[in-house]
JSON list of C-alpha atoms in Angstrom, two decimals:
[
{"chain": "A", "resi": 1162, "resn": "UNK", "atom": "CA", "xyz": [-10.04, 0.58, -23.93]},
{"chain": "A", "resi": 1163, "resn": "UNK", "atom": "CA", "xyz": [-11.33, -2.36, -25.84]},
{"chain": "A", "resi": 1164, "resn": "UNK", "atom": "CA", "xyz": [-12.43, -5.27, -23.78]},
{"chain": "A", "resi": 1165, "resn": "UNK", "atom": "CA", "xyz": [-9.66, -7.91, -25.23]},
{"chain": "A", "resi": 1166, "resn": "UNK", "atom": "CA", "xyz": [-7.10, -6.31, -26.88]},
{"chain": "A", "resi": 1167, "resn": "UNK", "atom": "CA", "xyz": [-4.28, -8.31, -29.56]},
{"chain": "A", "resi": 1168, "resn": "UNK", "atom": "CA", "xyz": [-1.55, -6.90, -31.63]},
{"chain": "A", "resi": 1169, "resn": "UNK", "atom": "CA", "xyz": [-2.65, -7.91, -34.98]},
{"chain": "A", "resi": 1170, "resn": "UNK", "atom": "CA", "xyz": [0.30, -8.49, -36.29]},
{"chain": "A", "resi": 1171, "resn": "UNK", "atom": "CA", "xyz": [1.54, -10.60, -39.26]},
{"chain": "A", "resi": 1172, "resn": "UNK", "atom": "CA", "xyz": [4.39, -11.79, -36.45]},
{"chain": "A", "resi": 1173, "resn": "UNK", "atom": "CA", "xyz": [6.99, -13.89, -38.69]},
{"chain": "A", "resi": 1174, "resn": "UNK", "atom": "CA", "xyz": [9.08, -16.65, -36.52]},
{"chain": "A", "resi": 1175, "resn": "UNK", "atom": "CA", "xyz": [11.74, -18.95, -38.24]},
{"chain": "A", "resi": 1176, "resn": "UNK", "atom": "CA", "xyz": [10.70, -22.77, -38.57]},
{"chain": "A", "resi": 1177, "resn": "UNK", "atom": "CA", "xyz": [11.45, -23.98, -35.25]},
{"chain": "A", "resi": 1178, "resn": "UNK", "atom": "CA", "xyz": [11.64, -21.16, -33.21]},
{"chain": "A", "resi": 1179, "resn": "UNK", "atom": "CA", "xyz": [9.04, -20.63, -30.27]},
{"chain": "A", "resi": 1180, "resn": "UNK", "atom": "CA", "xyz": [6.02, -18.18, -31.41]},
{"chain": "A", "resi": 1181, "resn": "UNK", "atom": "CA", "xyz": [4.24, -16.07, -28.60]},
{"chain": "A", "resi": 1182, "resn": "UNK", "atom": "CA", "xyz": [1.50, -14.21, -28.88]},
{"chain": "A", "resi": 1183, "resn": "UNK", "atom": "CA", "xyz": [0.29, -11.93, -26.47]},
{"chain": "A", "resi": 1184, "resn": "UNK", "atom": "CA", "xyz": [-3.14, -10.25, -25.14]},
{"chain": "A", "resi": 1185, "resn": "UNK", "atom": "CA", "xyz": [-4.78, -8.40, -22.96]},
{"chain": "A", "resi": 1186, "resn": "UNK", "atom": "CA", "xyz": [-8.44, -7.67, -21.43]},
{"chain": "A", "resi": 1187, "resn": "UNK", "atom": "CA", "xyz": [-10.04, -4.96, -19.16]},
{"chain": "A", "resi": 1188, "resn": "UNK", "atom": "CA", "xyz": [-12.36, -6.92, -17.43]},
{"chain": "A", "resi": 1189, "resn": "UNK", "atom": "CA", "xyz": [-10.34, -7.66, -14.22]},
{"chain": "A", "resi": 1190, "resn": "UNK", "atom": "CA", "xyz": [-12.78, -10.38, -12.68]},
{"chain": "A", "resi": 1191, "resn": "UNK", "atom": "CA", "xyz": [-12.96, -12.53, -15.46]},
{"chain": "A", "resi": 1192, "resn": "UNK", "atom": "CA", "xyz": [-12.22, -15.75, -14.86]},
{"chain": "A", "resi": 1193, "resn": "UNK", "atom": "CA", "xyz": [-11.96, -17.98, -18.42]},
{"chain": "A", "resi": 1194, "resn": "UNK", "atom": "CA", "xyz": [-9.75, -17.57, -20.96]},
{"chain": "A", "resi": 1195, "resn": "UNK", "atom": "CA", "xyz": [-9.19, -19.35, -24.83]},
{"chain": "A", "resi": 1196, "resn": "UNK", "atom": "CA", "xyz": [-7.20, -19.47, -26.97]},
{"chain": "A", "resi": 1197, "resn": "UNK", "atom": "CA", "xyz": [-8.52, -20.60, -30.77]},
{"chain": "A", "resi": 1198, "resn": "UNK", "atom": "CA", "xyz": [-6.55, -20.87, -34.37]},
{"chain": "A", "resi": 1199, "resn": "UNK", "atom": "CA", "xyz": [-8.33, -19.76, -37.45]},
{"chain": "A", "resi": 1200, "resn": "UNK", "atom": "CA", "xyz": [-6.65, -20.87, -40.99]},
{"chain": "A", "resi": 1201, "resn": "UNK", "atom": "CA", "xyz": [-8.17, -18.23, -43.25]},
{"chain": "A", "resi": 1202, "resn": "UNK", "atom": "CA", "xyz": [-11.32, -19.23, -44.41]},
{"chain": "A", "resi": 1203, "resn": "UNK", "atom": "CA", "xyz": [-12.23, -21.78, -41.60]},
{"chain": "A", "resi": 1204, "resn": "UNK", "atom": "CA", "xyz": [-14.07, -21.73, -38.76]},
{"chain": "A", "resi": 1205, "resn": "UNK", "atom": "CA", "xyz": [-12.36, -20.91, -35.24]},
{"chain": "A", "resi": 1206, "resn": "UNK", "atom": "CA", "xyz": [-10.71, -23.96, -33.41]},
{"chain": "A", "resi": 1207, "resn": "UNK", "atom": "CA", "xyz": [-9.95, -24.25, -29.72]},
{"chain": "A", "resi": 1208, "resn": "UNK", "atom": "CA", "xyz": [-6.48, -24.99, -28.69]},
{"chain": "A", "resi": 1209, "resn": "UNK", "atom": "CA", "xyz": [-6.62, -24.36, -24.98]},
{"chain": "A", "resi": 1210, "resn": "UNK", "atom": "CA", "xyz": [-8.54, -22.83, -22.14]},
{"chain": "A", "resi": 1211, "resn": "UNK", "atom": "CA", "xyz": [-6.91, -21.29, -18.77]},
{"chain": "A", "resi": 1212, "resn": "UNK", "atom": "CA", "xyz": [-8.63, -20.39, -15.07]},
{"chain": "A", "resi": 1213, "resn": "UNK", "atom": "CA", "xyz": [-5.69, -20.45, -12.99]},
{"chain": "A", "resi": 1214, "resn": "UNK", "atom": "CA", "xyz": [-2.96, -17.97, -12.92]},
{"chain": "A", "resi": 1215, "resn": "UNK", "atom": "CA", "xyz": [0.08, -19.35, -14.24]},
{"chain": "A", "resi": 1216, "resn": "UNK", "atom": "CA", "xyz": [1.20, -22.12, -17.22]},
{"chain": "A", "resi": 1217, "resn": "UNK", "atom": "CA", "xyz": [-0.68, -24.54, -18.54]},
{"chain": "A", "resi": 1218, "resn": "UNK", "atom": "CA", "xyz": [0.93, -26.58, -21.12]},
{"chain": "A", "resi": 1219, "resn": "UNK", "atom": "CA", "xyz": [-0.59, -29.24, -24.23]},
{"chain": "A", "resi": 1220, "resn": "UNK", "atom": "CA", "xyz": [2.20, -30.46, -26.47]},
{"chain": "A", "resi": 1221, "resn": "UNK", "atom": "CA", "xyz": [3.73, -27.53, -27.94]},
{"chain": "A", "resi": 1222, "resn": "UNK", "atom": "CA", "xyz": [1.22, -25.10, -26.96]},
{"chain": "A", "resi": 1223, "resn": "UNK", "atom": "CA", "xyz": [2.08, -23.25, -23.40]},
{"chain": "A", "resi": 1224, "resn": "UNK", "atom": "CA", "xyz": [-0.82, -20.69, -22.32]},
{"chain": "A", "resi": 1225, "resn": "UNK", "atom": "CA", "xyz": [-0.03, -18.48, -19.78]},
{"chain": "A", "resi": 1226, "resn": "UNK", "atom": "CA", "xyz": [-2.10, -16.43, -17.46]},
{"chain": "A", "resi": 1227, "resn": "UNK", "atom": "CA", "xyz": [-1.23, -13.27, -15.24]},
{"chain": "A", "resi": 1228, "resn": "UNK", "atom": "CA", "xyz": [-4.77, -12.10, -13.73]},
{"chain": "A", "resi": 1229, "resn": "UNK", "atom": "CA", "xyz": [-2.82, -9.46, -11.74]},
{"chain": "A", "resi": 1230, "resn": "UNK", "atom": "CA", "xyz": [-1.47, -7.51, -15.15]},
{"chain": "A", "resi": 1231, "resn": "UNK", "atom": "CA", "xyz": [-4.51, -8.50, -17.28]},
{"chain": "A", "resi": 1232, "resn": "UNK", "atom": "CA", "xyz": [-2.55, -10.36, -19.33]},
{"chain": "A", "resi": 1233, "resn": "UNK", "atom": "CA", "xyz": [-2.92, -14.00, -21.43]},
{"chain": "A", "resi": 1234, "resn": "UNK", "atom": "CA", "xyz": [-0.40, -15.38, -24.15]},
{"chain": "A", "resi": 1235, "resn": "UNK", "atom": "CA", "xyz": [0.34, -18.27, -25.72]},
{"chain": "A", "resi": 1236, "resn": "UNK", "atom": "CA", "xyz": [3.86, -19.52, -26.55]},
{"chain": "A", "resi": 1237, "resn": "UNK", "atom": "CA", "xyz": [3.86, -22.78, -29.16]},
{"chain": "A", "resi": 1238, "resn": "UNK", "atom": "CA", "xyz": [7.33, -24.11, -29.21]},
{"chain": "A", "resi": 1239, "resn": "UNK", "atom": "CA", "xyz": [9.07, -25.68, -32.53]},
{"chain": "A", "resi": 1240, "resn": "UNK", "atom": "CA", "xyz": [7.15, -23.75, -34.78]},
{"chain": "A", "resi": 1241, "resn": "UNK", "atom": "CA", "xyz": [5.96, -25.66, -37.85]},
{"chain": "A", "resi": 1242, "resn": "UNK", "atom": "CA", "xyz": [4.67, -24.09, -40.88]},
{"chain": "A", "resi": 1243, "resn": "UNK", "atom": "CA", "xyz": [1.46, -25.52, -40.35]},
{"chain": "A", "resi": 1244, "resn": "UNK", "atom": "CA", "xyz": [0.88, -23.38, -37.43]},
{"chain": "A", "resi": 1245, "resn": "UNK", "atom": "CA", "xyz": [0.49, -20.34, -39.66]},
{"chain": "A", "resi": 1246, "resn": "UNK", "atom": "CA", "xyz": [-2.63, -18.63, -38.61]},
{"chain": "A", "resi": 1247, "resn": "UNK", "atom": "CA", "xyz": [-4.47, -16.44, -37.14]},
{"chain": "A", "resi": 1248, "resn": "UNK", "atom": "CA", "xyz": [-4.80, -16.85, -33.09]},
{"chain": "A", "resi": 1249, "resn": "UNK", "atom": "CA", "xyz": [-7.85, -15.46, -31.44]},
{"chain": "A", "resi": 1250, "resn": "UNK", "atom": "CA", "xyz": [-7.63, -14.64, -27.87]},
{"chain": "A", "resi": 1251, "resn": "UNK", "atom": "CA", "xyz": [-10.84, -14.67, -26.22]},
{"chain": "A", "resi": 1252, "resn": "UNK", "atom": "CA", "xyz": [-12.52, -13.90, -22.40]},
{"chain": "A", "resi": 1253, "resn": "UNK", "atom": "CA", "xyz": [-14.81, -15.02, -20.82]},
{"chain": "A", "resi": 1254, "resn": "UNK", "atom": "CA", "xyz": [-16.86, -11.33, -19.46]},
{"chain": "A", "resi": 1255, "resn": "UNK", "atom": "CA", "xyz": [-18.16, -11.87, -15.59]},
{"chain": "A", "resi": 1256, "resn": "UNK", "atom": "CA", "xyz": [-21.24, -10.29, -15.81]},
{"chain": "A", "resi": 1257, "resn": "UNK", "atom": "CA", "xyz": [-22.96, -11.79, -18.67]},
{"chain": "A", "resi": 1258, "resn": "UNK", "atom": "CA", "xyz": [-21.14, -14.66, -19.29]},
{"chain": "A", "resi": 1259, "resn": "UNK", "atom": "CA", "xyz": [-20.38, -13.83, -22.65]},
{"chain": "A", "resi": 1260, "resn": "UNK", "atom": "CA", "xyz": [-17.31, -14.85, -24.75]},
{"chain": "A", "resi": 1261, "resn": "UNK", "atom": "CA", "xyz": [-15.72, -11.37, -26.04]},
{"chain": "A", "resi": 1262, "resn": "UNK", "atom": "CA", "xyz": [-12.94, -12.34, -28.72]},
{"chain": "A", "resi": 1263, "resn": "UNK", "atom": "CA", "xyz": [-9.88, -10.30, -30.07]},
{"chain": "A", "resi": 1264, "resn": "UNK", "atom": "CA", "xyz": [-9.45, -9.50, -33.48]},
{"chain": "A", "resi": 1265, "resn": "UNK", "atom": "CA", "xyz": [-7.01, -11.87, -33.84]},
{"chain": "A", "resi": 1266, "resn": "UNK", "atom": "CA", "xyz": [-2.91, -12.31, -34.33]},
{"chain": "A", "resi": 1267, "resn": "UNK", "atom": "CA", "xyz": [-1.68, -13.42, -37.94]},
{"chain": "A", "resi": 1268, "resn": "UNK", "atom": "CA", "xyz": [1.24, -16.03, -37.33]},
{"chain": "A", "resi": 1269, "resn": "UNK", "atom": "CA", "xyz": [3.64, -16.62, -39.81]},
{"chain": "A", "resi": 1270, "resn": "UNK", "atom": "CA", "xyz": [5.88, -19.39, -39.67]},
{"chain": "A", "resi": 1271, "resn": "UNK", "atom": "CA", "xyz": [9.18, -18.65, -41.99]},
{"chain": "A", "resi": 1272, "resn": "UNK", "atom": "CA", "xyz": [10.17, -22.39, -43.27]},
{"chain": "B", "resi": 64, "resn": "UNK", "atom": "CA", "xyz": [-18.94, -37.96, -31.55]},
{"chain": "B", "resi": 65, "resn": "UNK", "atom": "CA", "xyz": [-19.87, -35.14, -34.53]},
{"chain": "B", "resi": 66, "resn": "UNK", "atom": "CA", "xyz": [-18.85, -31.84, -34.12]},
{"chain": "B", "resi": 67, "resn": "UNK", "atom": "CA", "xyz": [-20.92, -28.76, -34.65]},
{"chain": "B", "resi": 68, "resn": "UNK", "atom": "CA", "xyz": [-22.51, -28.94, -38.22]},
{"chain": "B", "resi": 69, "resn": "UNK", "atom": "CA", "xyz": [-23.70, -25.66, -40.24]},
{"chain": "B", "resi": 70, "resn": "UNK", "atom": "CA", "xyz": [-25.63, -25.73, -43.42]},
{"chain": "B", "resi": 71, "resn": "UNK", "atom": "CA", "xyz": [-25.32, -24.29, -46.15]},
{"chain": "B", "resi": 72, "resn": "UNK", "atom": "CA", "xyz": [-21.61, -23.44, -46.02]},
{"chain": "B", "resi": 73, "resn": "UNK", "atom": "CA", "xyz": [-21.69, -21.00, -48.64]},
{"chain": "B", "resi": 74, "resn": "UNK", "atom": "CA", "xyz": [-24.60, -18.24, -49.91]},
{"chain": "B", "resi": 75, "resn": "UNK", "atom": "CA", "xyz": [-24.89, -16.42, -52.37]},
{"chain": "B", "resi": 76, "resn": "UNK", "atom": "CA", "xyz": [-27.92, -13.95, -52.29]},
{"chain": "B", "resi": 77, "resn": "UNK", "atom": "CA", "xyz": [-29.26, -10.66, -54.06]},
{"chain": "B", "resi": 78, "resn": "UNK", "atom": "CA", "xyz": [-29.87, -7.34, -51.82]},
{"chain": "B", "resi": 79, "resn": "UNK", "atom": "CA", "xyz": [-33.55, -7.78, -50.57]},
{"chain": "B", "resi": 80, "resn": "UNK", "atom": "CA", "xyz": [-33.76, -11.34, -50.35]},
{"chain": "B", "resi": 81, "resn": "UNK", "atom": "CA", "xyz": [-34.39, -13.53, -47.43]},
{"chain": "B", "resi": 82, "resn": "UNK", "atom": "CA", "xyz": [-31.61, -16.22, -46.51]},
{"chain": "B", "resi": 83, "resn": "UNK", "atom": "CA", "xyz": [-32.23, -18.99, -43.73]},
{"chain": "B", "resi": 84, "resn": "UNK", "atom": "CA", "xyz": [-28.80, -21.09, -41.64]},
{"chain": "B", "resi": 85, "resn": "UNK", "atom": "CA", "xyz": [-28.88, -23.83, -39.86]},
{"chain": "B", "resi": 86, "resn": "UNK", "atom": "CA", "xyz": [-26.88, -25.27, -37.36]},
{"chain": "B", "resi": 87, "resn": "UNK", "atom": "CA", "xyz": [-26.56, -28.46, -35.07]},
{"chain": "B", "resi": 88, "resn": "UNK", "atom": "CA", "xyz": [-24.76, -28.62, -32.00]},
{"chain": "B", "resi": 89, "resn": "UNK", "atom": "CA", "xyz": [-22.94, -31.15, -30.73]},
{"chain": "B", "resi": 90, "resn": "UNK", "atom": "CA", "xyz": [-25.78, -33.69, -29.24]},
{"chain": "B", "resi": 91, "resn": "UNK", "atom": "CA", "xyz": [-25.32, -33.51, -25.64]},
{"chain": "B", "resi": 92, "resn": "UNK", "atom": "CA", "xyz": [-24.63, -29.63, -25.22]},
{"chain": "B", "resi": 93, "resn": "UNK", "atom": "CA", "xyz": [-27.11, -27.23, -23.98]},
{"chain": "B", "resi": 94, "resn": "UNK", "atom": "CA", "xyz": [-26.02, -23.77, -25.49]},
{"chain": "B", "resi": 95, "resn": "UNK", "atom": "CA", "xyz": [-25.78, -22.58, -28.85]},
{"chain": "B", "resi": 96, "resn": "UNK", "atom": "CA", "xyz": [-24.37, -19.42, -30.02]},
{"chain": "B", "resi": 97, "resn": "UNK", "atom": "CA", "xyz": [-24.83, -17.47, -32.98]},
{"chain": "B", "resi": 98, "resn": "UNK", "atom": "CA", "xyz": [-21.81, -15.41, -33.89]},
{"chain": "B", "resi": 99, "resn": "UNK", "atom": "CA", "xyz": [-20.91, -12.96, -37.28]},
{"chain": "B", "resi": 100, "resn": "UNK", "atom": "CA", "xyz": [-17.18, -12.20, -38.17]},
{"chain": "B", "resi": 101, "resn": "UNK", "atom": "CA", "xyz": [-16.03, -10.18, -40.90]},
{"chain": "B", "resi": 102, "resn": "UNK", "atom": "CA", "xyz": [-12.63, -10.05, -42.24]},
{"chain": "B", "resi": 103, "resn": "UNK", "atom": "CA", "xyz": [-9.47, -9.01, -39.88]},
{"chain": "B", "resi": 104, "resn": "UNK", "atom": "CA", "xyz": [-12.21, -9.16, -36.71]},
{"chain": "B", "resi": 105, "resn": "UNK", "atom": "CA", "xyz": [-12.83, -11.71, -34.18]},
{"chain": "B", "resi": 106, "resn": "UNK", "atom": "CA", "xyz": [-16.45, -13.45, -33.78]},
{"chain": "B", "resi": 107, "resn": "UNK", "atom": "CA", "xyz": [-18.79, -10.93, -32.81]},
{"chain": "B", "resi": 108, "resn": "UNK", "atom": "CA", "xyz": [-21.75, -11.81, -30.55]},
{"chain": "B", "resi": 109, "resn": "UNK", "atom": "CA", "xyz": [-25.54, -11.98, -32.07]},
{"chain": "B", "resi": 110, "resn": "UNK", "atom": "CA", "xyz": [-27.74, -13.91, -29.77]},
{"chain": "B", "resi": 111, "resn": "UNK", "atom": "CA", "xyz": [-27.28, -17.25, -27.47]},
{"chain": "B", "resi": 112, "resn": "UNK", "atom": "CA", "xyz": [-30.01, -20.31, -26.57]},
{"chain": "B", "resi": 113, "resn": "UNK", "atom": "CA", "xyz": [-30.03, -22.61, -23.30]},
{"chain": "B", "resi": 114, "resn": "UNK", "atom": "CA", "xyz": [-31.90, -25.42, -24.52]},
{"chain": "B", "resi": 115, "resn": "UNK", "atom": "CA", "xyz": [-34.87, -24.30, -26.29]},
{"chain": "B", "resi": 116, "resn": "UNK", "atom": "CA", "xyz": [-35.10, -20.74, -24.66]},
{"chain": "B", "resi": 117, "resn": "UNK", "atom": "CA", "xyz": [-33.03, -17.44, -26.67]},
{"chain": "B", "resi": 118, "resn": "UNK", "atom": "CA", "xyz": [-31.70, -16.11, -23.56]},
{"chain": "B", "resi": 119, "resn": "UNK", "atom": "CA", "xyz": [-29.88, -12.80, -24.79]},
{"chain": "B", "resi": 120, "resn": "UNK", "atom": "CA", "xyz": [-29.84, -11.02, -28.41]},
{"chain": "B", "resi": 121, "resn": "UNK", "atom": "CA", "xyz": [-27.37, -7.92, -29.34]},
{"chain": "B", "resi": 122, "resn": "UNK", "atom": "CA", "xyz": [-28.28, -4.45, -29.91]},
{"chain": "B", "resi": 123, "resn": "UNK", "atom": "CA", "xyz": [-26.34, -5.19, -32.91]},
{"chain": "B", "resi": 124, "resn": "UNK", "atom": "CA", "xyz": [-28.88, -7.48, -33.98]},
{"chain": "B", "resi": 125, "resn": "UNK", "atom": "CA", "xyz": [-31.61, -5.61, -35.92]},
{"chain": "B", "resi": 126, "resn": "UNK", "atom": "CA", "xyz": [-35.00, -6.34, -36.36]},
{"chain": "B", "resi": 127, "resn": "UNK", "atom": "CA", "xyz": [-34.45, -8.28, -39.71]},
{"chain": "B", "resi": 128, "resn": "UNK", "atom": "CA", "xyz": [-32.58, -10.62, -37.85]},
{"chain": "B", "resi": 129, "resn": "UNK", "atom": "CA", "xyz": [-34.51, -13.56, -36.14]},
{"chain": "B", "resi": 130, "resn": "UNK", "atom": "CA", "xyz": [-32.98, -16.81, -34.58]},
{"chain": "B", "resi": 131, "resn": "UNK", "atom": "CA", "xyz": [-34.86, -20.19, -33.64]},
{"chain": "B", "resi": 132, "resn": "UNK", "atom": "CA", "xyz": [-34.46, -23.05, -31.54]},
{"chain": "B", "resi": 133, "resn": "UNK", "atom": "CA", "xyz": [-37.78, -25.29, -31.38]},
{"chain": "B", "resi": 134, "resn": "UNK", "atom": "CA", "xyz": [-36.90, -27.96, -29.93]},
{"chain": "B", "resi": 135, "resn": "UNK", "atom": "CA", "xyz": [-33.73, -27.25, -28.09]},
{"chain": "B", "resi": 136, "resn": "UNK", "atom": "CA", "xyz": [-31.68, -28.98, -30.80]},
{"chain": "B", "resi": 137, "resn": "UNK", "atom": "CA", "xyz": [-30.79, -27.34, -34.06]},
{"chain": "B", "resi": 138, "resn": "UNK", "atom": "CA", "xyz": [-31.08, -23.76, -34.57]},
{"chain": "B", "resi": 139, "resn": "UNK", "atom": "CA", "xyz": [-32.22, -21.67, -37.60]},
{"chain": "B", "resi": 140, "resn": "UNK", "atom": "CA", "xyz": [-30.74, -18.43, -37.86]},
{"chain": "B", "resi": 141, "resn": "UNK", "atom": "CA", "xyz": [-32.66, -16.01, -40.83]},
{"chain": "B", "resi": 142, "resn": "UNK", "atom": "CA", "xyz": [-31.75, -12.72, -42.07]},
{"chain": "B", "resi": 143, "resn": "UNK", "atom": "CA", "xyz": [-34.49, -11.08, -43.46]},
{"chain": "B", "resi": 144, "resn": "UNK", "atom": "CA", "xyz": [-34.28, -8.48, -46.65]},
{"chain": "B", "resi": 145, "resn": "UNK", "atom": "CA", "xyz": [-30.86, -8.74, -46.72]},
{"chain": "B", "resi": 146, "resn": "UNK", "atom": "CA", "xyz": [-28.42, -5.97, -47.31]},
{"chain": "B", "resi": 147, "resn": "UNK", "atom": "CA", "xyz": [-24.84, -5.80, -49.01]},
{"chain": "B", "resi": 148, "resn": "UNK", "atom": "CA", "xyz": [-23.57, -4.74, -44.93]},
{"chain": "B", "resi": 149, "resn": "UNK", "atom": "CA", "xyz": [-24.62, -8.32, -44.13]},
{"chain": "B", "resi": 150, "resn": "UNK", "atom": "CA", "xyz": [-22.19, -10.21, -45.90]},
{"chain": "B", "resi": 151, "resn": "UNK", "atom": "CA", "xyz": [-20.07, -12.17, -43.39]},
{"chain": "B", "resi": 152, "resn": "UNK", "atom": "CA", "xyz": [-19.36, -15.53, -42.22]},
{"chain": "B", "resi": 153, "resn": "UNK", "atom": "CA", "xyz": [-21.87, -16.80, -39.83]},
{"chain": "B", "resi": 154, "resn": "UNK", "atom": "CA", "xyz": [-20.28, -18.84, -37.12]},
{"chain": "B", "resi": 155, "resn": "UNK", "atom": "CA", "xyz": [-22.49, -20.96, -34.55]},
{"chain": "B", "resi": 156, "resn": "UNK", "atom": "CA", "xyz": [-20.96, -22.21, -31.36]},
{"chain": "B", "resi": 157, "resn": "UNK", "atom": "CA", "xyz": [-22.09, -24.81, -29.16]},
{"chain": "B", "resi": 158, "resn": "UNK", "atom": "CA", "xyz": [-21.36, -25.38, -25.35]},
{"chain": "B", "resi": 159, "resn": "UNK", "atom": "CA", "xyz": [-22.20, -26.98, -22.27]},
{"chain": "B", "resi": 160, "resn": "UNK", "atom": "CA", "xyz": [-23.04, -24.56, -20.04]},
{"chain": "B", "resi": 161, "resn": "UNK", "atom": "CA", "xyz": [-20.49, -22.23, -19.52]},
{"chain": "B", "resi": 162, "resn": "UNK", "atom": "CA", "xyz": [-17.77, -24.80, -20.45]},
{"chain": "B", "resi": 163, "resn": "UNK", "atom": "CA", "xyz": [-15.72, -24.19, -23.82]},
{"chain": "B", "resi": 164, "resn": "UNK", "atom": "CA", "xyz": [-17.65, -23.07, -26.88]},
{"chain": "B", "resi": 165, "resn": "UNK", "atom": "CA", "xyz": [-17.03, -25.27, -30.07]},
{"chain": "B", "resi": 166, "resn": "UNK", "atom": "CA", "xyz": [-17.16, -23.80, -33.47]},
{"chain": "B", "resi": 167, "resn": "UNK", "atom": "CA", "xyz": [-18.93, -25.16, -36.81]},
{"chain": "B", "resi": 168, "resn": "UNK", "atom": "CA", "xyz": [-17.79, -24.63, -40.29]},
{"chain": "B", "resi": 169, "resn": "UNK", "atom": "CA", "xyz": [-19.54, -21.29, -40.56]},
{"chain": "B", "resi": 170, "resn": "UNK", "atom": "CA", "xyz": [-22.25, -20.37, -43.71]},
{"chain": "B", "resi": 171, "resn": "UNK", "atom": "CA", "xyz": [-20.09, -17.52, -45.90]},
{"chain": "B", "resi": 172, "resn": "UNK", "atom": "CA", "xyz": [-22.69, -15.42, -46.69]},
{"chain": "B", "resi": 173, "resn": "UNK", "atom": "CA", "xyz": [-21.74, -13.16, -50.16]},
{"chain": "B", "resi": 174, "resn": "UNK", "atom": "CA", "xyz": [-24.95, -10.10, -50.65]},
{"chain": "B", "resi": 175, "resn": "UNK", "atom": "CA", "xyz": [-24.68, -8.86, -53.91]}
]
């Protein structure tokens, strides 16, 4: 089982609609947990980091945490075109510390 | 306040030759991260300083591969004899302490 696992999609989602992309991770103790874009080409960007089980919400990005079922996502609400991209899930592992990413979700926002 | 900083942001190099990055962190954070991605994967883990001091280096990192932090600032990442499996973007990371990692620009590296 690979540590943090994403379906890598492309997901397409009409202008306007809510997007939500999904992941999971084996490491049941961890304790962080990020969410970044990447536009092809660039760099990774952070959008949001959860602890807590539960939402946590930042404009019209909603990440959501289930320690329980090993399971992260993040829902962002009236999708714009702009948010076409590739989402990287990423964990924090207990043990080392160490950030281990996903390979990544490609968004597609429909206009 | 500047954000993580890589030079140079492209590379173009021929099989055998040596290639050095840099990066600079954001000033007042204490880890930096060195990071490789290649297309359709997420950032894969090379090797990560606490100030001045390279705390941890993958087995994925061979011996060709050496990293540098002198003075617990900027960091100098150099590939040495490079081959055409090393082409990749180059991503550092910097953080305070365990606290969100923030990504530079990356150096596209292109081996031909």
């Amino acid at each position: 089982q690979k540590e943090v696992e994403q379906n890598s999609g492309p997901l397409s989602v009409p202008e306007g609609a809510i997007a939500s992309l999904n992941c999971t991770y084996s490491d049941r103790v961890s304790q962080s947990f990020f969410w970044y874009r990447q536009y092809s080409g660039k760099s990774p960007e952070l959008i949001m980091s959860i602890y807590s089980n539960g939402d946590k919400e930042d404009g019209r990005f909603t990440a959501q945490l289930n320690k329980a079922s090993q399971y992260v996502s993040l829902l962002i609400r009236d999708s714009q075109p702009s948010d076409s991209a590739t989402y990287l899930c990423a964990v924090r592992r207990n043990r080392d510390d160490k950030i281990i990413f996903g390979k990544g979700t490609r968004l597609h926002i429909l206009p | 306040d500047t954000g993580v900083s890589q030079d140079p942001r492209h590379k173009i190099t021929k099989r055998g030759q040596n290639v050095t990055f840099r990066c600079d962190p954001i000033s007042e954070h204490n880890r930096l991260y060195w990071y490789r991605q290649t297309l359709g994967q997420g950032p894969e883990f090379l090797t990560y300083f606490q100030n001045e001091a390279q705390l941890e280096k993958s087995r994925l990192l061979s011996d060709r591969f050496s990293a540098e932090r002198p003075k617990g600032s900027f960091s100098t990442l150099e590939i040495q004899r490079t081959e055409q499996g090393d082409s990749a973007m180059y991503l550092c990371a910097s953080s305070w302490g365990i606290d969100e990692q923030y990504f530079g620009p990356g150096t596209r590296l292109t081996v031909t």
